[in-house]
Amino acid sequence: EVQLQESGPGLVKPSQSLSLTCSVTGYSITSNYWGWIRKFPGNKMEWMGYISYSGSTSYNPSLKSRISITRDTSKNQFFLQLNSVTTEDTATYYCARYPLLQWDYFDYWGQGVMVTVSS
Amino acid sequence: DTVLTQSPALAVSPGERVTISCRASESVSTLMHWYQQKPGQQPTLLIYLASNLESGVPARFSGSGSGTDFTLTIDPVEADDTATYYCQQSWNDPWTFGGGTKLELK
């Protein structure tokens, strides 16, 4: 069974970098596309970006200067780094899988990790 | 960005039929998808590409629409369907989500 699990610090100071890990079990990240989505307080959801089976990436233009998605295929993990965070980056962050041969929607999601940006 | 507009909340009785709407600010063809999120849980995929039922999802759920107007229908509604429902489009970059419709049972 495919499982995704986010991990990382729950509290980040303003102007610092947010770094999260998505650990995948039951499926190889060298197949499919893999994405990050966040949900803000108040329920607004935002697609942040993805990394493909080959390692190529695509990002939401609203984040393009601050975001980086990378991976470690030996550990079957992929990562999110968001630089220069502000309180507006406070959200629950989810990693998710795109189905095979699709990059339109997400068929498996992690449980999510809540990140608060505060001094 | 493509704005997806959903009604904030609905309240229905078990056994009734409910339709949840999602209106796009521009055409998204049929690249619209629906998710259910229960409190404290991650979203789960219900419908993809406007009308395709995800494997394992009860046939009480169905989706329709194209262009700018889409509907998620639950018939009949059960108590376990209490959740927030989100639409998401993938026709226009960047992909965007609706604000969610909270479904409550009377």
mmCIF file of C-alpha atoms in Angstrom:
data_model
loop_
_atom_site.group_PDB
_atom_site.id
_atom_site.type_symbol
_atom_site.label_atom_id
_atom_site.label_comp_id
_atom_site.label_asym_id
_atom_site.label_seq_id
_atom_site.Cartn_x
_atom_site.Cartn_y
_atom_site.Cartn_z
ATOM 1 C CA GLU A 1 0.000 0.000 0.000
ATOM 2 C CA VAL A 2 1.255 3.440 -0.894
ATOM 3 C CA GLN A 3 1.906 5.624 2.131
ATOM 4 C CA LEU A 4 3.285 9.150 2.372
ATOM 5 C CA GLN A 5 4.459 10.764 5.586
ATOM 6 C CA GLU A 6 5.525 14.370 6.046
ATOM 7 C CA SER A 7 8.052 15.366 8.674
ATOM 8 C CA GLY A 8 9.798 18.526 9.731
ATOM 9 C CA PRO A 9 9.812 21.297 12.308
ATOM 10 C CA GLY A 10 6.462 22.578 13.443
ATOM 11 C CA LEU A 11 7.783 26.053 14.196
ATOM 12 C CA VAL A 12 9.912 28.252 11.953
ATOM 13 C CA LYS A 13 11.019 31.822 12.591
ATOM 14 C CA PRO A 14 10.240 34.565 10.089
ATOM 15 C CA SER A 15 12.886 35.063 7.391
ATOM 16 C CA GLN A 16 14.234 31.544 7.894
ATOM 17 C CA SER A 17 13.770 28.528 5.634
ATOM 18 C CA LEU A 18 11.095 25.874 5.988
ATOM 19 C CA SER A 19 12.307 22.368 5.191
ATOM 20 C CA LEU A 20 10.027 19.343 5.032
ATOM 21 C CA THR A 21 10.529 15.713 4.076
ATOM 22 C CA CYS A 22 8.028 13.376 2.483
ATOM 23 C CA SER A 23 8.868 9.721 3.065
ATOM 24 C CA VAL A 24 7.169 7.324 0.678
ATOM 25 C CA THR A 25 6.652 3.617 1.322
ATOM 26 C CA GLY A 26 5.068 0.998 -0.885
ATOM 27 C CA TYR A 27 5.918 2.771 -4.132
ATOM 28 C CA SER A 28 8.992 4.176 -5.851
ATOM 29 C CA ILE A 29 9.330 7.916 -6.342
ATOM 30 C CA THR A 30 11.137 7.154 -9.604
ATOM 31 C CA SER A 31 7.668 6.530 -10.981
ATOM 32 C CA ASN A 32 4.904 9.137 -11.197
ATOM 33 C CA TYR A 33 4.937 12.777 -10.206
ATOM 34 C CA TRP A 34 5.004 13.910 -6.579
ATOM 35 C CA GLY A 35 3.670 17.178 -5.236
ATOM 36 C CA TRP A 36 3.354 19.542 -2.324
ATOM 37 C CA ILE A 37 0.109 21.282 -1.388
ATOM 38 C CA ARG A 38 -0.623 23.487 1.588
ATOM 39 C CA LYS A 39 -3.810 24.417 3.420
ATOM 40 C CA PHE A 40 -3.969 27.734 5.184
ATOM 41 C CA PRO A 41 -5.986 28.525 8.311
ATOM 42 C CA GLY A 42 -9.453 29.248 6.943
ATOM 43 C CA ASN A 43 -9.273 26.329 4.501
ATOM 44 C CA LYS A 44 -7.733 27.896 1.394
ATOM 45 C CA MET A 45 -5.579 25.314 -0.394
ATOM 46 C CA GLU A 46 -2.607 26.065 -2.643
ATOM 47 C CA TRP A 47 -0.708 23.825 -5.045
ATOM 48 C CA MET A 48 2.982 24.521 -4.476
ATOM 49 C CA GLY A 49 4.793 22.387 -7.022
ATOM 50 C CA TYR A 50 5.888 18.938 -8.092
ATOM 51 C CA ILE A 51 8.906 16.802 -8.866
ATOM 52 C CA SER A 52 8.654 14.220 -11.606
ATOM 53 C CA TYR A 53 9.879 10.643 -11.851
ATOM 54 C CA SER A 54 12.927 11.980 -13.722
ATOM 55 C CA GLY A 55 13.642 14.771 -11.254
ATOM 56 C CA SER A 56 12.254 17.673 -13.248
ATOM 57 C CA THR A 57 10.265 20.230 -11.289
ATOM 58 C CA SER A 58 7.459 22.729 -11.714
ATOM 59 C CA TYR A 59 6.451 25.400 -9.237
ATOM 60 C CA ASN A 60 3.552 27.713 -8.586
ATOM 61 C CA PRO A 61 4.639 31.084 -9.992
ATOM 62 C CA SER A 62 3.569 32.770 -6.773
ATOM 63 C CA LEU A 63 6.351 30.849 -4.989
ATOM 64 C CA LYS A 64 8.879 30.468 -7.758
ATOM 65 C CA SER A 65 11.603 32.606 -6.229
ATOM 66 C CA ARG A 66 11.386 30.939 -2.815
ATOM 67 C CA ILE A 67 10.639 27.257 -3.413
ATOM 68 C CA SER A 68 12.733 24.222 -4.188
ATOM 69 C CA ILE A 69 11.628 20.582 -4.444
ATOM 70 C CA THR A 70 14.321 17.930 -4.500
ATOM 71 C CA ARG A 71 14.555 14.207 -3.880
ATOM 72 C CA ASP A 72 16.735 11.364 -2.630
ATOM 73 C CA THR A 73 15.841 8.273 -4.592
ATOM 74 C CA SER A 74 18.035 6.051 -2.408
ATOM 75 C CA LYS A 75 15.829 6.891 0.573
ATOM 76 C CA ASN A 76 12.627 7.173 -1.462
ATOM 77 C CA GLN A 77 12.069 10.659 -0.118
ATOM 78 C CA PHE A 78 11.379 14.046 -1.601
ATOM 79 C CA PHE A 79 11.774 17.417 0.023
ATOM 80 C CA LEU A 80 10.303 20.890 0.165
ATOM 81 C CA GLN A 81 12.326 23.967 0.941
ATOM 82 C CA LEU A 82 10.638 27.341 1.200
ATOM 83 C CA ASN A 83 12.905 30.318 1.831
ATOM 84 C CA SER A 84 12.311 33.660 3.508
ATOM 85 C CA VAL A 85 9.125 32.571 5.224
ATOM 86 C CA THR A 86 6.649 34.977 6.761
ATOM 87 C CA THR A 87 3.646 34.474 8.994
ATOM 88 C CA GLU A 88 1.601 34.063 5.816
ATOM 89 C CA ASP A 89 3.343 30.724 5.239
ATOM 90 C CA THR A 90 1.698 29.293 8.348
ATOM 91 C CA ALA A 91 -0.239 26.292 7.042
ATOM 92 C CA THR A 92 -0.637 22.549 7.036
ATOM 93 C CA TYR A 93 1.674 21.098 4.399
ATOM 94 C CA TYR A 94 0.779 17.941 2.508
ATOM 95 C CA CYS A 95 2.782 15.788 0.145
ATOM 96 C CA ALA A 96 0.847 13.819 -2.437
ATOM 97 C CA ARG A 97 1.209 11.456 -5.385
ATOM 98 C CA TYR A 98 -0.057 11.976 -8.888
ATOM 99 C CA PRO A 99 -1.435 8.829 -10.526
ATOM 100 C CA LEU A 100 0.687 7.024 -13.097
ATOM 101 C CA LEU A 101 0.818 8.862 -16.423
ATOM 102 C CA GLN A 102 -1.165 11.746 -14.937
ATOM 103 C CA TRP A 103 -0.187 15.110 -13.560
ATOM 104 C CA ASP A 104 -3.635 16.587 -13.022
ATOM 105 C CA TYR A 105 -4.773 15.393 -9.606
ATOM 106 C CA PHE A 106 -3.621 13.555 -6.493
ATOM 107 C CA ASP A 107 -4.594 10.019 -5.580
ATOM 108 C CA TYR A 108 -2.596 9.554 -2.370
ATOM 109 C CA TRP A 109 -1.914 12.169 0.287
ATOM 110 C CA GLY A 110 0.160 12.257 3.432
ATOM 111 C CA GLN A 111 -1.427 13.084 6.776
ATOM 112 C CA GLY A 112 -0.029 16.588 6.664
ATOM 113 C CA VAL A 113 2.248 18.530 8.983
ATOM 114 C CA MET A 114 1.288 21.807 10.574
ATOM 115 C CA VAL A 115 3.922 24.514 10.328
ATOM 116 C CA THR A 116 3.686 27.769 12.236
ATOM 117 C CA VAL A 117 5.840 30.740 11.316
ATOM 118 C CA SER A 118 6.374 32.836 14.398
ATOM 119 C CA SER A 119 9.154 34.530 16.304
ATOM 120 C CA ASP B 1 -5.027 32.372 -11.698
ATOM 121 C CA THR B 2 -8.294 30.474 -12.204
ATOM 122 C CA VAL B 3 -10.619 31.140 -9.290
ATOM 123 C CA LEU B 4 -12.905 28.294 -8.243
ATOM 124 C CA THR B 5 -15.980 29.395 -6.292
ATOM 125 C CA GLN B 6 -17.867 27.036 -3.986
ATOM 126 C CA SER B 7 -20.723 27.656 -1.578
ATOM 127 C CA PRO B 8 -19.261 27.752 1.945
ATOM 128 C CA ALA B 9 -21.669 25.352 3.615
ATOM 129 C CA LEU B 10 -24.669 23.097 3.163
ATOM 130 C CA ALA B 11 -26.903 21.227 5.622
ATOM 131 C CA VAL B 12 -28.913 18.200 4.540
ATOM 132 C CA SER B 13 -30.700 15.268 6.141
ATOM 133 C CA PRO B 14 -29.491 11.674 5.761
ATOM 134 C CA GLY B 15 -31.078 9.979 2.775
ATOM 135 C CA GLU B 16 -31.423 13.188 0.790
ATOM 136 C CA ARG B 17 -29.665 14.104 -2.439
ATOM 137 C CA VAL B 18 -27.137 16.927 -2.286
ATOM 138 C CA THR B 19 -25.370 18.808 -5.048
ATOM 139 C CA ILE B 20 -22.197 20.763 -4.396
ATOM 140 C CA SER B 21 -21.271 23.278 -7.035
ATOM 141 C CA CYS B 22 -17.952 24.644 -8.243
ATOM 142 C CA ARG B 23 -17.791 27.530 -10.690
ATOM 143 C CA ALA B 24 -14.555 28.427 -12.482
ATOM 144 C CA SER B 25 -13.624 31.964 -13.483
ATOM 145 C CA GLU B 26 -12.556 30.625 -16.898
ATOM 146 C CA SER B 27 -12.963 27.387 -18.751
ATOM 147 C CA VAL B 28 -11.139 24.367 -17.366
ATOM 148 C CA SER B 29 -12.506 21.943 -19.975
ATOM 149 C CA THR B 30 -13.173 18.744 -18.004
ATOM 150 C CA LEU B 31 -9.998 18.922 -15.919
ATOM 151 C CA MET B 32 -11.873 19.250 -12.642
ATOM 152 C CA HIS B 33 -11.417 16.963 -9.663
ATOM 153 C CA TRP B 34 -13.122 16.569 -6.289
ATOM 154 C CA TYR B 35 -11.778 15.690 -2.852
ATOM 155 C CA GLN B 36 -13.333 14.957 0.529
ATOM 156 C CA GLN B 37 -11.610 16.038 3.711
ATOM 157 C CA LYS B 38 -12.828 14.986 7.132
ATOM 158 C CA PRO B 39 -11.633 16.856 10.245
ATOM 159 C CA GLY B 40 -8.091 15.930 11.209
ATOM 160 C CA GLN B 41 -7.568 13.826 8.087
ATOM 161 C CA GLN B 42 -5.934 14.320 4.723
ATOM 162 C CA PRO B 43 -7.998 14.935 1.584
ATOM 163 C CA THR B 44 -9.107 11.873 -0.368
ATOM 164 C CA LEU B 45 -9.850 11.780 -4.076
ATOM 165 C CA LEU B 46 -13.490 11.201 -5.005
ATOM 166 C CA ILE B 47 -13.886 12.203 -8.649
ATOM 167 C CA TYR B 48 -11.282 12.899 -11.330
ATOM 168 C CA LEU B 49 -11.592 14.438 -14.758
ATOM 169 C CA ALA B 50 -15.043 15.802 -13.907
ATOM 170 C CA SER B 51 -16.994 12.562 -13.855
ATOM 171 C CA ASN B 52 -14.778 9.561 -13.157
ATOM 172 C CA LEU B 53 -15.291 7.795 -9.844
ATOM 173 C CA GLU B 54 -12.068 6.960 -8.051
ATOM 174 C CA SER B 55 -11.625 3.288 -7.214
ATOM 175 C CA GLY B 56 -13.109 2.380 -3.856
ATOM 176 C CA VAL B 57 -15.359 5.435 -3.658
ATOM 177 C CA PRO B 58 -19.046 4.583 -3.177
ATOM 178 C CA ALA B 59 -21.270 4.937 -6.211
ATOM 179 C CA ARG B 60 -23.373 7.413 -4.207
ATOM 180 C CA PHE B 61 -20.845 9.987 -5.353
ATOM 181 C CA SER B 62 -20.924 11.319 -8.907
ATOM 182 C CA GLY B 63 -19.556 14.295 -10.788
ATOM 183 C CA SER B 64 -20.612 16.244 -13.841
ATOM 184 C CA GLY B 65 -19.878 19.392 -15.759
ATOM 185 C CA SER B 66 -17.537 20.974 -18.247
ATOM 186 C CA GLY B 67 -16.219 24.411 -19.052
ATOM 187 C CA THR B 68 -16.930 26.588 -16.019
ATOM 188 C CA ASP B 69 -19.709 24.809 -14.106
ATOM 189 C CA PHE B 70 -19.250 21.572 -12.218
ATOM 190 C CA THR B 71 -21.266 19.579 -9.731
ATOM 191 C CA LEU B 72 -20.528 16.908 -7.177
ATOM 192 C CA THR B 73 -23.642 14.911 -6.262
ATOM 193 C CA ILE B 74 -24.103 12.639 -3.278
ATOM 194 C CA ASP B 75 -27.240 10.487 -3.433
ATOM 195 C CA PRO B 76 -28.232 9.391 -0.903
ATOM 196 C CA VAL B 77 -26.258 11.278 1.733
ATOM 197 C CA GLU B 78 -25.086 9.275 4.729
ATOM 198 C CA ALA B 79 -23.964 10.457 8.173
ATOM 199 C CA ASP B 80 -20.363 9.534 7.324
ATOM 200 C CA ASP B 81 -20.361 12.110 4.497
ATOM 201 C CA THR B 82 -19.944 14.972 6.963
ATOM 202 C CA ALA B 83 -16.823 16.648 5.606
ATOM 203 C CA THR B 84 -15.489 19.535 3.573
ATOM 204 C CA TYR B 85 -15.470 19.025 -0.183
ATOM 205 C CA TYR B 86 -12.949 20.730 -2.478
ATOM 206 C CA CYS B 87 -12.799 21.088 -6.219
ATOM 207 C CA GLN B 88 -9.459 21.446 -8.011
ATOM 208 C CA GLN B 89 -8.697 22.327 -11.623
ATOM 209 C CA SER B 90 -5.702 21.341 -13.720
ATOM 210 C CA TRP B 91 -6.453 23.000 -17.065
ATOM 211 C CA ASN B 92 -4.890 26.367 -16.316
ATOM 212 C CA ASP B 93 -1.476 26.837 -14.723
ATOM 213 C CA PRO B 94 -1.164 27.095 -11.764
ATOM 214 C CA TRP B 95 -3.556 24.440 -10.596
ATOM 215 C CA THR B 96 -6.012 25.887 -8.107
ATOM 216 C CA PHE B 97 -8.500 24.708 -5.511
ATOM 217 C CA GLY B 98 -11.915 25.938 -4.518
ATOM 218 C CA GLY B 99 -12.480 27.316 -1.041
ATOM 219 C CA GLY B 100 -14.324 24.186 0.068
ATOM 220 C CA THR B 101 -17.946 23.393 0.906
ATOM 221 C CA LYS B 102 -18.605 22.164 4.421
ATOM 222 C CA LEU B 103 -21.364 19.573 4.407
ATOM 223 C CA GLU B 104 -23.262 19.119 7.638
ATOM 224 C CA LEU B 105 -25.990 16.608 8.344
ATOM 225 C CA LYS B 106 -29.139 17.668 10.136
#
